[in-house]
Amino acid sequence: MASFNFLILLLIFSFCRSGNLQRLHEKIYSSIEGGAACFRRLNGTHQTGCSSADNGAVGVVHMIKDVTDAHWLMENATAGPYMAVVSTGLFYDVFDLLFKQPDLIAGILLYDNATKSAPQFSQDMSCPNDYSAAEGSSCSAGGVVWNPKGTGLLRRDIPFPIFYLPESRSQEIDKIDECYQRYNSDKNNQKGRPLCSVQLHSFMFAAVNTEVCLRRSASSALLTPTKVCDPLGDYNVYYSLFPRTKDIKNKKVTLVTARIDTASLFDGVSPGAASSVVGMVTLLTAATTLSKMIPIQDANLYDENILWTLFNGEAFDYIGSQRVAYDISKGTWPAAAPLTVDDINLHVEIGQIGGALTKLDLAWPLYAFIPYTNVVPEINEFVNTLGSNLQHNISINTEFSSHFPPSSLHSFRRILKNETESAALPEVLITDHNAEFSNFFYNSALDGFDKIDFEYRNITVDSSGTFISTDALLANGTMKEVDTQVKIARLATAVARTMYQRVAGKPYSGNITASAHLVDEILYCFLRSQACRLIMAADYASSGGAEEKPPERAAPLYVGVATWASTPPVFAAHLLALLTGTALSANRTQCDALDVPGFSQYWLRGWNHSGVCMQTTMNISAAISPAFIIEDYDLKSGVYSTWTESVWQAMWARVFVRASGAGAGAAAAAGAGATLLAALLTYWLQRHAAIIFSNAPQHSIVNDDAASGILRTVNC
Amino acid sequence: MDLARLPNDKKLQLCRWYFKVGCLLLPFVWAVNAIWFFKEAFMKPPYDEQKQIKKYVLMSAVGAIAWIAVFAIWITVFQLQRVSWGATGDALSFIVPLGRA
Amino acid sequence: MTLAEFFSCSLLAFGAPLVMFAFTVANDPVRIIIMIAAAFGWLLSFLLSSLVWYAVVPLRSYLAFGMVFAIIFQEIFRYGMYVLLRKTEAGLKEISENHNIGSNKLEMAYVSGLGFGTMSGAFALINVLADSVGPGTLGLHTGTEYFFVTSAAMTLCMILLNTFWSVIFFSGFDDKNYVKVGWVIVSHFFVSGLSLLNSKELYAATILPSYIVLAITAYIAFKTAGGSARSLMQSISSRS
């Protein structure tokens, strides 16, 4: 058919019907580019997310500009399934209505409009990760609802496809609106008219739940089974201040953790600025600063080690932290020098701290959630030290509550129950809210850099990798105290100093601080563009010198499927190696051949892009839920995270005009009539041919004897 | 093949042969046998071999109908119950449908 | 209206030719062979026209130019079919089981024309039909949904016209009456030229005159084949 169509293309439209050489297909359909589709995820008991039918979902366009439009759709619409086109600002007010009658809605096209921006937009549950919460800490036990404006669509089985168009694709919405004004605007007379329609295609292969889809992926009557779903998972990144090996008696460890991932309903759009990036950047900056305060050569002077860890997959029932807690309980993490629960004497999690960052307010109030009823001296000491290290505009207040926000603490509480509850492993969570989230865009497609008031300063970094100090930047006016970068740098400095005091036993008296310049660069890399200075310097150096530039957009922070490593943990790992590691004077082959216990060596591009061998204690470990590694695990039991993502082939959207049926009706009538007439005439003329064609010119066939002679001898 | 050109004993032989072949779990052969020889068995004027041809035609027809009934019942049951049979349903399926239970 | 549009337009364009085939051609193997041969002849003519179109690069975007060549080649191949059929008549009569074949000289012309027309109709409409199956129709940029109906109607017109043109054409060459041949060529140019107006969505302006030409051509063909109003009356009255 393809070659046939090519022949047609070459021949037909140059001859017969249309006036110009544009393909008919292009005149009918207009593709909607740049949309991100909502896709299907499954857990042990349910399927969530959206899917369309195999040949797409077609609906008549209905532009919802305010709530009355949505009411009209529900009550007075007549012309068949509709495609609701609604802006993010209005979505929270109308989504309830749209879900009431799923037969009437063929799909939703969600678009971002800068002029009518949403005051809140979160698709996560009002109580995120509630089913994996620690005992006594879920919302059903009473207490604060963390994300009250969350629609919960992330965990809901949506019966139709939803596509999201960012602000940069506003011309697609204009196209649809123009078509709508021409054909659909007469709302009361829509039936029986040609109508502007949209088709969304996002067919998902998996269904029912994780158990069924994994079973179907594994077995099949055909030789090679079709994979229909993949488990979610990726990598956790960890880095210790001092090296840890199996043989040497290791020091006690303070575990400082943060989350690296975020979630969103739509494929490829998960910026996570306030939900997770600020926490992660704080951890990275604090780790870098501490590594400068305490050089790694002084390891044997101290008794305490700091293990900075970034968990991945936290948005989906704490995949990363559940795995680490499970591994610790089995004594297999970190792989090179495993920890036991007794080795950890404090767990600090830097939770969601990006929601209240604004240039309009100098103050940045933080809270320390302490989930213990009795006083825990370790935690008190930590919070006091942190408080004393913070500047006056950043404050920290304690919250004693057994009901604490979503964080990795829940995983440790569930899996290492005895130690955490008895405070043998004391835990504390730092957040910027003590009741509801201050971030109204938690785990959504709109949680971008503008929500944390981030303005990139684009200051060059010299070839030695020195970053300008925060005080210098404030002094020459490049940054102000209200800037996000400065606030994060101040917090990172305080955390680093507090950790210094834990390690060294005395307050820090030097003048090393976290640089807001560094914070600026890291935020840019994770929120704006992967083609940034830090990542270019921290990347693996390519052998031929040909530098492959990463794309100019931010990498999505979604944890993704376990079979495909996503970029953010790789970036974080390389940044840690570059910023905290020691540069060795080795060439590439020597670097690759080195094997020092407690360290890894990486050949990175370096600040002058000529390659450098960095020795670091950084490493990565698999962030795959224990549910997928325990043999014969009951996926319905709910003990560990069981999230999987469906496989799909293509996602696309297009807009066109749907016929009213008058043309087809006319063709059918005319066709039936013409065929009938032809049948009658032909039959009649043939039957009476002798009479009718009586004047026919007769044949005078010269009997070609030669021909007849040959033919008569042949027996056909 | 035109049955009209065959002598009667050859017709009987053919009908018997088709019946025997159909016994090897081939209901479609039985169906063909029944339909093909129907005219010969019931609508032609009587001749010697016709009684036996009638017998084979009837047996073939009954056999084919029985097979069809069994298939129809199994297909109906499978289509209605496959989803509720869970893992067994998937194990019995050659092609498992994508995107739905 | 997706499958409905597809089937309706197919019925409109190919229903009548299919019925004509079923009644007059299908039961005679020689007629089938002639019809397929004529269809192939049309394909060859189209191939040559497309080669010319491809070769003349600067004029590719001008439909009218391509159209002129297409018509010229089609008529040349119609003449080719005429020559072929007249030369092979004797042989065909021998192998045919139908001993009346060729009793009407223009019987071959009719079958050949039907084959010519069907192939031209298929090429004209298949791509349009393929696009009519999808959920959308014309209207987003320019055009209306009536494009499909109009294309199908024009296709039917062309198929029938080709049939009658062959009858007239063959008769013209038999009797050395070149006025008839001229009518065929002129009306072919006229109808094809009308279809160029489709781009301006003047659908009525293309369909009506084309069907008028069809009616006139049908009448001429009928007369040429030996029919007349009187013989038609006779056939009706002789039945009763």
mmCIF file with all atom_site columns, N, CA and C in Angstrom, chain A residues 539-560:
data_model
loop_
_atom_site.group_PDB
_atom_site.id
_atom_site.type_symbol
_atom_site.label_atom_id
_atom_site.label_alt_id
_atom_site.label_comp_id
_atom_site.label_asym_id
_atom_site.label_entity_id
_atom_site.label_seq_id
_atom_site.pdbx_PDB_ins_code
_atom_site.Cartn_x
_atom_site.Cartn_y
_atom_site.Cartn_z
_atom_site.occupancy
_atom_site.B_iso_or_equiv
_atom_site.pdbx_formal_charge
_atom_site.auth_seq_id
_atom_site.auth_comp_id
_atom_site.auth_asym_id
_atom_site.auth_atom_id
_atom_site.pdbx_PDB_model_num
ATOM 1  N N  . ASP A 1 539 ? 30.773 15.855 32.881 1.00 0.00 ? 539 ASP A N  1
ATOM 2  C CA . ASP A 1 539 ? 30.412 14.740 32.027 1.00 0.00 ? 539 ASP A CA 1
ATOM 3  C C  . ASP A 1 539 ? 31.605 13.837 31.765 1.00 0.00 ? 539 ASP A C  1
ATOM 4  N N  . TYR A 1 540 ? 31.335 12.602 31.375 1.00 0.00 ? 540 TYR A N  1
ATOM 5  C CA . TYR A 1 540 ? 32.428 11.729 30.966 1.00 0.00 ? 540 TYR A CA 1
ATOM 6  C C  . TYR A 1 540 ? 33.106 12.339 29.753 1.00 0.00 ? 540 TYR A C  1
ATOM 7  N N  . ALA A 1 541 ? 34.410 12.409 29.784 1.00 0.00 ? 541 ALA A N  1
ATOM 8  C CA . ALA A 1 541 ? 35.106 12.958 28.634 1.00 0.00 ? 541 ALA A CA 1
ATOM 9  C C  . ALA A 1 541 ? 35.070 11.943 27.514 1.00 0.00 ? 541 ALA A C  1
ATOM 10 N N  . SER A 1 542 ? 34.716 12.382 26.331 1.00 0.00 ? 542 SER A N  1
ATOM 11 C CA . SER A 1 542 ? 34.682 11.456 25.197 1.00 0.00 ? 542 SER A CA 1
ATOM 12 C C  . SER A 1 542 ? 36.071 11.338 24.614 1.00 0.00 ? 542 SER A C  1
ATOM 13 N N  . SER A 1 543 ? 36.360 10.169 24.063 1.00 0.00 ? 543 SER A N  1
ATOM 14 C CA . SER A 1 543 ? 37.737 9.885  23.667 1.00 0.00 ? 543 SER A CA 1
ATOM 15 C C  . SER A 1 543 ? 38.167 10.702 22.461 1.00 0.00 ? 543 SER A C  1
ATOM 16 N N  . GLY A 1 544 ? 37.278 10.878 21.497 1.00 0.00 ? 544 GLY A N  1
ATOM 17 C CA . GLY A 1 544 ? 37.696 11.552 20.269 1.00 0.00 ? 544 GLY A CA 1
ATOM 18 C C  . GLY A 1 544 ? 37.735 13.050 20.385 1.00 0.00 ? 544 GLY A C  1
ATOM 19 N N  . GLY A 1 545 ? 37.311 13.564 21.545 1.00 0.00 ? 545 GLY A N  1
ATOM 20 C CA . GLY A 1 545 ? 37.277 15.015 21.668 1.00 0.00 ? 545 GLY A CA 1
ATOM 21 C C  . GLY A 1 545 ? 36.014 15.617 21.094 1.00 0.00 ? 545 GLY A C  1
ATOM 22 N N  . ALA A 1 546 ? 35.203 14.808 20.435 1.00 0.00 ? 546 ALA A N  1
ATOM 23 C CA . ALA A 1 546 ? 33.965 15.365 19.883 1.00 0.00 ? 546 ALA A CA 1
ATOM 24 C C  . ALA A 1 546 ? 32.942 15.467 21.001 1.00 0.00 ? 546 ALA A C  1
ATOM 25 N N  . GLU A 1 547 ? 32.585 16.673 21.358 1.00 0.00 ? 547 GLU A N  1
ATOM 26 C CA . GLU A 1 547 ? 31.688 16.859 22.495 1.00 0.00 ? 547 GLU A CA 1
ATOM 27 C C  . GLU A 1 547 ? 30.250 16.824 22.023 1.00 0.00 ? 547 GLU A C  1
ATOM 28 N N  . GLU A 1 548 ? 29.519 15.876 22.609 1.00 0.00 ? 548 GLU A N  1
ATOM 29 C CA . GLU A 1 548 ? 28.112 15.780 22.231 1.00 0.00 ? 548 GLU A CA 1
ATOM 30 C C  . GLU A 1 548 ? 27.316 16.644 23.184 1.00 0.00 ? 548 GLU A C  1
ATOM 31 N N  . LYS A 1 549 ? 26.739 17.717 22.658 1.00 0.00 ? 549 LYS A N  1
ATOM 32 C CA . LYS A 1 549 ? 26.076 18.657 23.543 1.00 0.00 ? 549 LYS A CA 1
ATOM 33 C C  . LYS A 1 549 ? 24.710 18.125 23.950 1.00 0.00 ? 549 LYS A C  1
ATOM 34 N N  . PRO A 1 550 ? 24.412 18.141 25.236 1.00 0.00 ? 550 PRO A N  1
ATOM 35 C CA . PRO A 1 550 ? 23.085 17.713 25.666 1.00 0.00 ? 550 PRO A CA 1
ATOM 36 C C  . PRO A 1 550 ? 22.021 18.694 25.189 1.00 0.00 ? 550 PRO A C  1
ATOM 37 N N  . PRO A 1 551 ? 20.749 18.290 25.163 1.00 0.00 ? 551 PRO A N  1
ATOM 38 C CA . PRO A 1 551 ? 19.720 19.207 24.673 1.00 0.00 ? 551 PRO A CA 1
ATOM 39 C C  . PRO A 1 551 ? 19.557 20.425 25.575 1.00 0.00 ? 551 PRO A C  1
ATOM 40 N N  . GLU A 1 552 ? 18.941 21.478 25.019 1.00 0.00 ? 552 GLU A N  1
ATOM 41 C CA . GLU A 1 552 ? 18.872 22.748 25.719 1.00 0.00 ? 552 GLU A CA 1
ATOM 42 C C  . GLU A 1 552 ? 17.733 22.821 26.711 1.00 0.00 ? 552 GLU A C  1
ATOM 43 N N  . ARG A 1 553 ? 17.090 21.698 27.010 1.00 0.00 ? 553 ARG A N  1
ATOM 44 C CA . ARG A 1 553 ? 15.996 21.797 27.954 1.00 0.00 ? 553 ARG A CA 1
ATOM 45 C C  . ARG A 1 553 ? 16.318 20.983 29.208 1.00 0.00 ? 553 ARG A C  1
ATOM 46 N N  . ALA A 1 554 ? 15.523 21.206 30.246 1.00 0.00 ? 554 ALA A N  1
ATOM 47 C CA . ALA A 1 554 ? 15.778 20.514 31.495 1.00 0.00 ? 554 ALA A CA 1
ATOM 48 C C  . ALA A 1 554 ? 15.390 19.055 31.368 1.00 0.00 ? 554 ALA A C  1
ATOM 49 N N  . ALA A 1 555 ? 16.136 18.202 32.042 1.00 0.00 ? 555 ALA A N  1
ATOM 50 C CA . ALA A 1 555 ? 15.793 16.783 32.026 1.00 0.00 ? 555 ALA A CA 1
ATOM 51 C C  . ALA A 1 555 ? 14.609 16.558 32.958 1.00 0.00 ? 555 ALA A C  1
ATOM 52 N N  . PRO A 1 556 ? 13.621 15.777 32.537 1.00 0.00 ? 556 PRO A N  1
ATOM 53 C CA . PRO A 1 556 ? 12.496 15.521 33.446 1.00 0.00 ? 556 PRO A CA 1
ATOM 54 C C  . PRO A 1 556 ? 12.969 14.682 34.633 1.00 0.00 ? 556 PRO A C  1
ATOM 55 N N  . LEU A 1 557 ? 12.418 14.979 35.794 1.00 0.00 ? 557 LEU A N  1
ATOM 56 C CA . LEU A 1 557 ? 12.890 14.343 37.007 1.00 0.00 ? 557 LEU A CA 1
ATOM 57 C C  . LEU A 1 557 ? 12.106 13.087 37.363 1.00 0.00 ? 557 LEU A C  1
ATOM 58 N N  . TYR A 1 558 ? 11.218 12.659 36.503 1.00 0.00 ? 558 TYR A N  1
ATOM 59 C CA . TYR A 1 558 ? 10.432 11.456 36.744 1.00 0.00 ? 558 TYR A CA 1
ATOM 60 C C  . TYR A 1 558 ? 11.354 10.249 36.847 1.00 0.00 ? 558 TYR A C  1
ATOM 61 N N  . VAL A 1 559 ? 11.042 9.357  37.774 1.00 0.00 ? 559 VAL A N  1
ATOM 62 C CA . VAL A 1 559 ? 11.948 8.245  38.018 1.00 0.00 ? 559 VAL A CA 1
ATOM 63 C C  . VAL A 1 559 ? 12.055 7.312  36.808 1.00 0.00 ? 559 VAL A C  1
ATOM 64 N N  . GLY A 1 560 ? 10.971 7.175  36.073 1.00 0.00 ? 560 GLY A N  1
ATOM 65 C CA . GLY A 1 560 ? 11.054 6.374  34.865 1.00 0.00 ? 560 GLY A CA 1
ATOM 66 C C  . GLY A 1 560 ? 11.125 4.881  35.144 1.00 0.00 ? 560 GLY A C  1
#
